[in-house]
Amino acid sequence: MTYITKPRLHHPLLQPNALGFTRRDYEGKVSTLCAGCGHDSISAAIIQAAYELDLPPHRLAKLSGIGCSSKTPDYFLGNSHGFNSVHGRMPSVLTGANAANRELIYLGVSGDGDSASIGLGQFAHSIRRSVNMTYIVENNGVYGLTKGQFSATSDPGSKSKRGVVNHDQSIDLVGLALQLGASFVARSFSGDKAQLVPLIKAAISHKGASFIDVISPCVQFNNHVGSTKSFDYVREHNAAMNRLDFIEPRAEITVDYAPGEVEVVKQHDGSILRLRKVAPDYDPTDKISAITHLQLHQMRGEVVTGLLYVEPDAADLHDHLHTVQTPLNQLDDAELIPGSLALDAINDSLR
Amino acid sequence: MSLAAVNDFVVKFANVNGSGSASANGMFAKSILRMGVPVAARNIFPSNIQGLPTWYEVRVSEAGYLGRRGGGVELMVAMNPQTWDQDVASIEPGGYLFYDSSKPLPPAKFRNDIEVLGLPLTAICNAAYTDPRQRQLFKNIIYVGALAHLIGIEESVLETLVREEFGSKVALIDSNLKALAMGRDAAAENLAPIGLRMRRADKVGDRIYVEGNSAAALGAVYGGATVCAWYPITPSTSLAEAFTAHCQKLRTDPKTGEARYAVIQGEDEIASIGIVVGAGWNGARAFTCTSGPGVSLMQEFVGLSYFAEIPAVIFDVQRGGPSTGMPTRTQQSDVLLAAYASHGDTKHPLLFPEDPAECFDFGALAFDLADRLQTTVFVMLDLDIGMNEWLCRPFRWDDSRKLDRGKVMTYDDLETGKVFGRYLDVDGDGIAYRTLPGVHPERGAYFTRGTSRDPYARYSEEGPVYVANMQRLLKKFETAKTLIPAPVARPAKRRTPHGAVYFGSTTPAMHEALDLLEAQGVHVDGLRVRGFPFNDEVMAFIEAHETVFVVEQNRDAQLRTLIMVEGGVDPAKLVPVLGYDGSPITARFITDEISRRMQGSSVTPTPQAAE
Ligand SMILES: Cc1ncc(C[n+]2csc(CCOP(=O)(O)OP(=O)(O)O)c2C)c(N)n1
Ligand code: SF4
Ligand SMILES: [Mg+2]
């Protein structure tokens, strides 16, 4: 059988969540990535987020392209269906899956090569179609799986492990996602679990195209001095705009903040995003100022992180297509086949 | 001597693209059908929207021959000065040239072995209308009125068609009827009766007149397709558009007005097939429609569908290749591209519909096959079937028929502890069970990837595991042979060592050719192949004949190659007959080619003459 029941340990840390699942129930196979790879931390954050969200694992589908990053869905949520598709094409596969069943949660996992090079077109078009998904790019600035070539998110001037300098401009996926109409845009760092977990939870709860760019150092090929995607560089240049507390629908709000200190955003499903401001003048519901702000900070070499933009009441692909509430893959024969009488009428009209 | 014929002749219209001639010409063809006489009408058109030449060939055949006949035409309606010389040259000796005589033409522009029928159409229009667009549009209707008079199309038939076309738009009905009458009167006053005549008959029966693309799209509706992802490309575009239109009528929830379908225009063909694969993986019936260039782009995903075993349907409306080649010409030249699409060892089921009625049948069947076989199924149309209206038997649907969703494990199956191995051959037919995402909280989830996995979808790079899986896929392909529609035989009147194999849109011309050959005393058994992998009947037919002509519309004898390779057939036995100039193959071409080979005069095929 393809599922493995793991022995349930009575470890105090293995507290069941509201569904009775422990954190372990959200784990997957043992990772085969390099020890210390940023991607593994993102997998851990996804597991934590799903656990904290009390997510029924089988209600989520995880899809990826090809790359070290795209292998990770095998390493989390082992009770969810997964699809390791082809290089750069996860967005289209996810779009199709979402079209087929609007009720599941879709998590797309990709790399910077996968999404900014070969798959830039699909990245762009899935976002502009407002597919209801959480799209995570595990961004390390290199092609890890093919052993260290520059990717399109490498910054100009950054050095490869062999000392070659990149002269090409980098593609800023966050900037693109904003322009393309993603209704939830965030950036985070694989080394900052406290920031990342609530962002993932909020993204999953968000209706519409949620995009998270997670800087995720490749310890094998891009963690040296001269790289702008190394652990040290990102730690030194991390400019968080805000800190997010994700509050589930129906949860009680206990702490009060002084006015001006937090921004509260209510999402479509009733969940609350409470943003503790770090940059006082940053407003994540104002797209134009968000874009300006981002560019300003990035010009200074800072890595802007946090919840960068959210449009809480976004419409999604199904709203645009005006599809029925029943998932298309669950319509029965009677709902699908017009029958012989309708066909007779069509025949008549063709004579 | 002027030609004389009743209910058996070819009329060709030469027009300027974008001049509004299409609907008038279509009305002409349909009026013949309404007189109970079968018609085969084909557009020959360039890819430009406006300005370039376009032709419409109407074959009137009481005998019911619906392929192209070949040879010259009996009546040329020459409305395009640009192509005048070539149009005049294509008239059979004794045939008729109908033209706009408003401007005098020098005698050298005519032939003396044809009959010339001139009417001052432009002058008539200029006198009757002031608006330039009206002058242009009604000129077409006026010539239809004149032709109707000349060959004897009943007035009431045209009137009914006009009323059907414009419904409640009374003003348009009146103005069209007026234009028809103008043409009729002008012809009656100025032209003598001609030798080509229409006579009411009863040879159409309950047949319908429809484009293959629309029929295939309707098949997809009946086959339960809910997701269509596509990227525009001639000649497949009208298939997606027809699916959308059919769904708007047939798949809109009557209470809520919501859509029981999703049509997504992809950013390219790669995204389109990706969407189809994603939807298929998630249990919706999904398809894309495209042409050769699109299939070229879809290769990687088709391979993924093959190895990960995900249902998908591709309608390939074939055209002349490559991309910048002959987008508006017809061919059957994607056979090998589709059969062996993608990298690695792959092969895929193909269906070859002969006409729109079968486009409907196979359009629906393809989804059952894709679900049953968990793989990509190609429905191979071509421009000729897809974009021309064909006369064919009515669409049929058996209301007791259920969609065959194939082997999908349900919640109950998993709950009762049935063993689930995603790539485990439990039934011995090479087909494993799949589960759909969301099926069960604890069981049935698996990680989908191309290969590198064992029968339980666990990661494995071991050679023997890989080989065992590849062998199972071959077994599945054997199972496919039993599911592909069986070939249709058309036996000769006498026992013969000669056979002919053909498929798709070649069929009507082929059947006429077999009749013509028989009239010459040449007997050939025909076999129409309806799909790939070839069923045993196909191989038995080839086995049973000494020589088998393989008739197809491509240069490289692609079906023949497939038969040779998959059936281990001696190439010497399979004689290629190939028409691939981009216009539909003709009965006369096939007849000439086969009888020439029968005389043993030549072995190298000569291509169909370009026109
Ligand atoms: C069509 C195609 N081209 C090339 C490859 C080879 N390839 C595999 S992964 C990869 C790059 C992955 O880079 P990224 O998405 O950044 O993932 P990372 O390994 O860095 O996490 C490439 C080029 C492929 N699998 N498919
Ligand atoms: S090569 Fe880089 S990206 Fe790939 S697993 Fe190793 S550290 Fe991670
Ligand atoms: Mg990378």
mmCIF file of N, CA, C and O and ligand atoms in Angstrom, chain A residues 39 69 111-113 138-144 151, ligand 3:
data_model
loop_
_atom_site.group_PDB
_atom_site.id
_atom_site.type_symbol
_atom_site.label_atom_id
_atom_site.label_comp_id
_atom_site.label_asym_id
_atom_site.label_seq_id
_atom_site.Cartn_x
_atom_site.Cartn_y
_atom_site.Cartn_z
ATOM 1 N N HIS A 39 15.275 24.183 1.584
ATOM 2 C CA HIS A 39 13.987 23.616 1.180
ATOM 3 C C HIS A 39 13.368 22.755 2.288
ATOM 4 O O HIS A 39 12.149 22.727 2.456
ATOM 5 N N SER A 69 13.595 21.609 -5.192
ATOM 6 C CA SER A 69 12.418 22.187 -4.552
ATOM 7 C C SER A 69 11.157 21.391 -4.909
ATOM 8 O O SER A 69 10.310 21.131 -4.053
ATOM 9 N N GLY A 111 10.540 25.881 -7.948
ATOM 10 C CA GLY A 111 11.842 26.497 -7.704
ATOM 11 C C GLY A 111 11.990 27.746 -8.545
ATOM 12 O O GLY A 111 11.119 28.073 -9.350
ATOM 13 N N ASP A 112 13.102 28.425 -8.362
ATOM 14 C CA ASP A 112 13.307 29.647 -9.132
ATOM 15 C C ASP A 112 13.621 29.328 -10.589
ATOM 16 O O ASP A 112 13.261 30.085 -11.480
ATOM 17 N N GLY A 113 14.275 28.192 -10.827
ATOM 18 C CA GLY A 113 14.467 27.781 -12.222
ATOM 19 C C GLY A 113 13.129 27.397 -12.809
ATOM 20 O O GLY A 113 12.745 27.824 -13.905
ATOM 21 N N GLU A 138 10.555 28.141 -3.903
ATOM 22 C CA GLU A 138 11.685 27.943 -2.988
ATOM 23 C C GLU A 138 12.909 28.475 -3.730
ATOM 24 O O GLU A 138 13.520 27.791 -4.532
ATOM 25 N N ASN A 139 13.214 29.740 -3.424
ATOM 26 C CA ASN A 139 14.102 30.532 -4.265
ATOM 27 C C ASN A 139 15.535 30.527 -3.733
ATOM 28 O O ASN A 139 15.822 31.122 -2.707
ATOM 29 N N ASN A 140 16.431 29.837 -4.465
ATOM 30 C CA ASN A 140 17.832 29.789 -4.021
ATOM 31 C C ASN A 140 18.786 30.425 -5.018
ATOM 32 O O ASN A 140 20.004 30.358 -4.853
ATOM 33 N N GLY A 141 18.240 30.976 -6.092
ATOM 34 C CA GLY A 141 19.096 31.684 -7.052
ATOM 35 C C GLY A 141 19.929 30.777 -7.940
ATOM 36 O O GLY A 141 20.717 31.264 -8.743
ATOM 37 N N VAL A 142 19.758 29.481 -7.795
ATOM 38 C CA VAL A 142 20.499 28.538 -8.657
ATOM 39 C C VAL A 142 19.597 27.371 -9.055
ATOM 40 O O VAL A 142 18.530 27.166 -8.477
ATOM 41 N N TYR A 143 20.100 26.638 -10.006
ATOM 42 C CA TYR A 143 19.520 25.343 -10.315
ATOM 43 C C TYR A 143 20.231 24.339 -9.422
ATOM 44 O O TYR A 143 21.370 23.984 -9.678
ATOM 45 N N GLY A 144 19.555 23.917 -8.354
ATOM 46 C CA GLY A 144 20.195 22.966 -7.460
ATOM 47 C C GLY A 144 20.336 21.598 -8.112
ATOM 48 O O GLY A 144 21.424 21.040 -8.202
ATOM 49 N N SER A 151 20.352 30.901 -11.816
ATOM 50 C CA SER A 151 18.959 30.952 -12.252
ATOM 51 C C SER A 151 18.608 32.397 -12.548
ATOM 52 O O SER A 151 19.406 33.308 -12.307
HETATM 53 MG MG MG C 3 16.623 26.910 -7.564
#
